[in-house]
Amino acid sequence: MESVSLDYLKKIKGIIFDCDGVLIDSINSNIWYYNQFKKKFGLKPLTDEEIKYVHAHTVFESIKYIIPEESHEEALAIRKDPMFEKASDYIKLAEDLVPFLEYLKSASILMAVNTNRTDSLDYILDKFELQDFFDLKVNSTLLPKSKPHPDGVYYILEKWGITPENAVYIGDTWIDEECAKAAGVAFWAYRNADLDSDMHITDYRILMEQFKTANCKA
């Protein structure tokens, strides 16, 4: 885990989080979920390449990527089947996330989510009792363009009334990296050393201690 200057941390007024891989550990959930579609259409389980794709893209993009074109309409029609709710059983909260969010809230640092999830975002936030931490939530259907387009970040910054220099985006995929850079905000990579980021985060508790040392207030 890298350290950053205290002056840099003091400038941060808002943090934008990706959801999957950042707030939650959902890789096993995604594998289970999309393999149900594979099974439904008599296809082999997800490949490693497909796993990486579905972890970062919208459900609409993912289904079209893993399912043959002639079955797209049928696959999209069944995606709201109640049986798919079982996927949430495979989701875990990111380690030490809640103490970090609690600290940010106490320090009056704004928090938002910008994700390529669709209508499942509120379900996830409710399930893990995270709703109260985020005053703004952008999913893939709120705006015309989803990540990696920077529209979600622009929307959040405008609502907050802050400049890109006072915000940070935490993500774990190249899509998050591209989104943050296109919007002109600092990008912090969470547990993915392959990304080009301003800081690599491995532990939310260590990051929280760095903020405390900086006495970072909004």
Short mmCIF file of C-alpha atoms in Angstrom, two decimals:
data_model
loop_
_atom_site.label_atom_id
_atom_site.label_comp_id
_atom_site.label_asym_id
_atom_site.label_seq_id
_atom_site.Cartn_x
_atom_site.Cartn_y
_atom_site.Cartn_z
CA MET A 1 0.00 0.00 0.00
CA GLU A 2 1.43 3.33 -1.07
CA SER A 3 1.45 6.56 0.90
CA VAL A 4 0.44 9.94 -0.47
CA SER A 5 1.19 13.40 0.81
CA LEU A 6 -0.95 14.71 3.63
CA ASP A 7 -1.56 17.94 1.70
CA TYR A 8 -2.98 15.87 -1.15
CA LEU A 9 -5.39 14.04 1.14
CA LYS A 10 -6.51 17.29 2.73
CA LYS A 11 -7.78 18.51 -0.66
CA ILE A 12 -10.14 15.57 -1.14
CA LYS A 13 -13.79 16.54 -0.68
CA GLY A 14 -15.44 13.60 -2.38
CA ILE A 15 -14.71 9.95 -3.19
CA ILE A 16 -16.45 8.05 -5.98
CA PHE A 17 -16.50 4.27 -5.64
CA ASP A 18 -17.03 1.58 -8.20
CA CYS A 19 -19.22 -1.21 -6.81
CA ASP A 20 -18.08 -4.69 -7.88
CA GLY A 21 -14.55 -5.45 -6.77
CA VAL A 22 -14.37 -2.25 -4.71
CA LEU A 23 -17.33 -2.16 -2.32
CA ILE A 24 -18.05 -5.84 -2.69
CA ASP A 25 -16.19 -9.00 -3.63
CA SER A 26 -18.55 -10.28 -6.31
CA ILE A 27 -16.40 -12.28 -8.70
CA ASN A 28 -17.85 -15.62 -7.55
CA SER A 29 -21.33 -14.16 -7.72
CA ASN A 30 -20.78 -13.02 -11.31
CA ILE A 31 -19.37 -16.41 -12.28
CA TRP A 32 -22.39 -18.20 -10.82
CA TYR A 33 -24.86 -15.73 -12.35
CA TYR A 34 -23.57 -15.78 -15.90
CA ASN A 35 -22.94 -19.51 -15.88
CA GLN A 36 -26.68 -19.94 -15.34
CA PHE A 37 -27.22 -18.31 -18.74
CA LYS A 38 -24.53 -20.51 -20.23
CA LYS A 39 -26.23 -23.59 -18.82
CA LYS A 40 -29.66 -22.43 -20.01
CA PHE A 41 -28.42 -22.25 -23.61
CA GLY A 42 -26.29 -25.39 -23.52
CA LEU A 43 -22.97 -23.56 -23.57
CA LYS A 44 -19.68 -24.33 -21.84
CA PRO A 45 -18.90 -22.44 -18.57
CA LEU A 46 -17.34 -18.99 -18.69
CA THR A 47 -13.78 -18.74 -19.94
CA ASP A 48 -11.20 -16.64 -18.09
CA GLU A 49 -11.59 -13.92 -20.71
CA GLU A 50 -15.37 -13.93 -20.30
CA ILE A 51 -15.06 -13.71 -16.51
CA LYS A 52 -12.96 -10.56 -16.83
CA TYR A 53 -15.48 -9.08 -19.25
CA VAL A 54 -18.65 -9.71 -17.22
CA HIS A 55 -16.97 -8.42 -14.06
CA ALA A 56 -16.53 -4.98 -15.63
CA HIS A 57 -19.44 -4.50 -18.04
CA THR A 58 -23.19 -4.02 -17.82
CA VAL A 59 -25.50 -7.02 -17.72
CA PHE A 60 -26.77 -6.11 -21.19
CA GLU A 61 -23.26 -5.98 -22.64
CA SER A 62 -22.23 -9.14 -20.80
CA ILE A 63 -25.15 -11.26 -21.98
CA LYS A 64 -24.55 -10.16 -25.55
CA TYR A 65 -20.85 -11.04 -25.14
CA ILE A 66 -21.31 -14.58 -23.78
CA ILE A 67 -24.55 -15.67 -25.51
CA PRO A 68 -24.97 -16.22 -29.29
CA GLU A 69 -26.77 -13.40 -31.06
CA GLU A 70 -29.82 -15.48 -31.94
CA SER A 71 -30.51 -16.01 -28.21
CA HIS A 72 -29.88 -12.45 -26.98
CA GLU A 73 -33.54 -11.49 -26.76
CA GLU A 74 -34.51 -14.62 -24.85
CA ALA A 75 -31.53 -14.28 -22.47
CA LEU A 76 -32.34 -10.65 -21.68
CA ALA A 77 -35.98 -11.57 -21.08
CA ILE A 78 -35.16 -14.12 -18.38
CA ARG A 79 -32.55 -12.07 -16.51
CA LYS A 80 -35.11 -10.95 -13.88
CA ASP A 81 -36.11 -14.50 -12.99
CA PRO A 82 -36.17 -14.71 -9.14
CA MET A 83 -33.78 -17.65 -9.27
CA PHE A 84 -30.99 -15.25 -10.21
CA GLU A 85 -31.29 -13.57 -6.80
CA LYS A 86 -29.30 -16.50 -5.42
CA ALA A 87 -26.23 -14.84 -6.96
CA SER A 88 -26.17 -12.43 -4.02
CA ASP A 89 -25.40 -15.35 -1.69
CA TYR A 90 -21.92 -15.43 -3.19
CA ILE A 91 -21.18 -11.74 -2.52
CA LYS A 92 -19.02 -10.51 0.36
CA LEU A 93 -18.23 -7.00 1.54
CA ALA A 94 -14.75 -5.72 0.82
CA GLU A 95 -12.49 -6.19 3.83
CA ASP A 96 -12.53 -3.26 6.31
CA LEU A 97 -14.80 -1.26 4.01
CA VAL A 98 -17.41 -0.23 6.60
CA PRO A 99 -14.95 1.32 9.10
CA PHE A 100 -13.47 3.33 6.23
CA LEU A 101 -16.90 4.55 5.10
CA GLU A 102 -17.83 5.41 8.68
CA TYR A 103 -14.67 7.49 9.00
CA LEU A 104 -15.30 9.32 5.73
CA LYS A 105 -18.84 10.12 6.85
CA SER A 106 -17.59 11.45 10.19
CA ALA A 107 -15.06 13.61 8.33
CA SER A 108 -17.82 15.03 6.08
CA ILE A 109 -16.19 13.63 2.95
CA LEU A 110 -18.79 13.08 0.24
CA MET A 111 -19.30 9.56 -1.12
CA ALA A 112 -20.93 8.31 -4.32
CA VAL A 113 -21.15 5.13 -6.37
CA ASN A 114 -20.58 5.01 -10.12
CA THR A 115 -21.18 1.49 -11.41
CA ASN A 116 -22.12 -0.49 -14.48
CA ARG A 117 -24.65 -2.43 -12.43
CA THR A 118 -28.26 -1.78 -13.40
CA ASP A 119 -31.26 -2.04 -11.07
CA SER A 120 -29.40 -4.41 -8.74
CA LEU A 121 -27.34 -1.61 -7.16
CA ASP A 122 -29.96 -0.62 -4.59
CA TYR A 123 -30.53 -4.28 -3.75
CA ILE A 124 -26.82 -4.70 -3.00
CA LEU A 125 -26.59 -1.50 -0.95
CA ASP A 126 -29.68 -2.51 1.04
CA LYS A 127 -28.43 -6.05 1.61
CA PHE A 128 -25.17 -4.82 3.14
CA GLU A 129 -26.68 -1.72 4.83
CA LEU A 130 -24.58 0.72 2.82
CA GLN A 131 -27.30 3.05 1.54
CA ASP A 132 -26.78 5.76 4.15
CA PHE A 133 -23.16 6.29 3.16
CA PHE A 134 -23.83 7.38 -0.43
CA ASP A 135 -25.74 10.53 -1.29
CA LEU A 136 -25.37 9.90 -5.02
CA LYS A 137 -25.64 6.64 -6.95
CA VAL A 138 -25.09 6.30 -10.70
CA ASN A 139 -25.93 2.99 -12.36
CA SER A 140 -25.70 2.03 -16.02
CA THR A 141 -29.25 3.16 -16.81
CA LEU A 142 -29.31 6.59 -15.15
CA LEU A 143 -27.48 8.38 -17.95
CA PRO A 144 -27.30 7.77 -21.73
CA LYS A 145 -23.70 6.53 -21.56
CA SER A 146 -22.23 4.18 -18.95
CA LYS A 147 -18.58 3.61 -18.02
CA PRO A 148 -15.96 3.97 -19.40
CA HIS A 149 -17.66 7.20 -20.53
CA PRO A 150 -17.04 9.89 -17.89
CA ASP A 151 -20.65 11.12 -17.79
CA GLY A 152 -21.32 9.50 -14.41
CA VAL A 153 -18.36 11.26 -12.82
CA TYR A 154 -19.36 14.59 -14.40
CA TYR A 155 -22.89 14.13 -13.05
CA ILE A 156 -21.61 13.45 -9.52
CA LEU A 157 -19.17 16.38 -9.49
CA GLU A 158 -21.88 18.75 -10.71
CA LYS A 159 -24.31 17.58 -8.04
CA TRP A 160 -21.63 17.92 -5.37
CA GLY A 161 -20.50 21.30 -6.68
CA ILE A 162 -16.81 20.41 -6.53
CA THR A 163 -14.00 20.38 -9.09
CA PRO A 164 -12.17 17.27 -10.39
CA GLU A 165 -9.10 18.31 -8.37
CA ASN A 166 -11.04 17.71 -5.15
CA ALA A 167 -12.32 14.25 -6.06
CA VAL A 168 -10.98 10.70 -6.30
CA TYR A 169 -12.32 7.66 -8.12
CA ILE A 170 -11.63 4.20 -6.64
CA GLY A 171 -11.95 1.32 -9.09
CA ASP A 172 -10.51 -2.07 -9.94
CA THR A 173 -10.70 -2.40 -13.74
CA TRP A 174 -9.42 -0.65 -16.85
CA ILE A 175 -12.95 0.67 -17.36
CA ASP A 176 -12.72 2.57 -14.07
CA GLU A 177 -9.24 3.79 -14.94
CA GLU A 178 -10.36 5.12 -18.32
CA CYS A 179 -13.49 6.69 -16.82
CA ALA A 180 -11.57 8.54 -14.12
CA LYS A 181 -8.88 9.81 -16.46
CA ALA A 182 -11.43 10.98 -19.02
CA ALA A 183 -13.18 12.95 -16.28
CA GLY A 184 -9.92 14.45 -15.01
CA VAL A 185 -10.14 13.01 -11.50
CA ALA A 186 -7.43 11.12 -9.64
CA PHE A 187 -7.71 7.34 -9.97
CA TRP A 188 -6.92 4.94 -7.13
CA ALA A 189 -6.73 1.28 -8.10
CA TYR A 190 -8.10 -1.18 -5.56
CA ARG A 191 -6.15 -4.45 -5.43
CA ASN A 192 -5.17 -4.40 -9.09
CA ALA A 193 -1.50 -3.60 -9.54
CA ASP A 194 -1.78 -3.84 -13.34
CA LEU A 195 -3.69 -0.56 -13.59
CA ASP A 196 -2.08 2.83 -14.17
CA SER A 197 -3.20 4.74 -11.09
CA ASP A 198 -2.25 7.62 -8.83
CA MET A 199 -2.28 5.20 -5.89
CA HIS A 200 -2.64 1.46 -5.42
CA ILE A 201 -4.88 0.48 -2.50
CA THR A 202 -4.54 -2.91 -0.84
CA ASP A 203 -6.12 -2.19 2.54
CA TYR A 204 -8.94 0.20 3.46
CA ARG A 205 -7.85 0.33 7.08
CA ILE A 206 -4.39 1.59 6.14
CA LEU A 207 -5.97 4.16 3.83
CA MET A 208 -8.25 5.27 6.65
CA GLU A 209 -5.25 5.80 8.93
CA GLN A 210 -3.60 7.94 6.27
CA PHE A 211 -6.72 10.11 6.10
CA LYS A 212 -6.80 10.38 9.88
CA THR A 213 -3.17 11.46 9.94
CA ALA A 214 -3.98 14.17 7.42
CA ASN A 215 -7.02 15.11 9.50
CA CYS A 216 -8.82 15.34 6.17
CA LYS A 217 -12.05 17.30 6.48
CA ALA A 218 -14.35 18.42 3.71
#
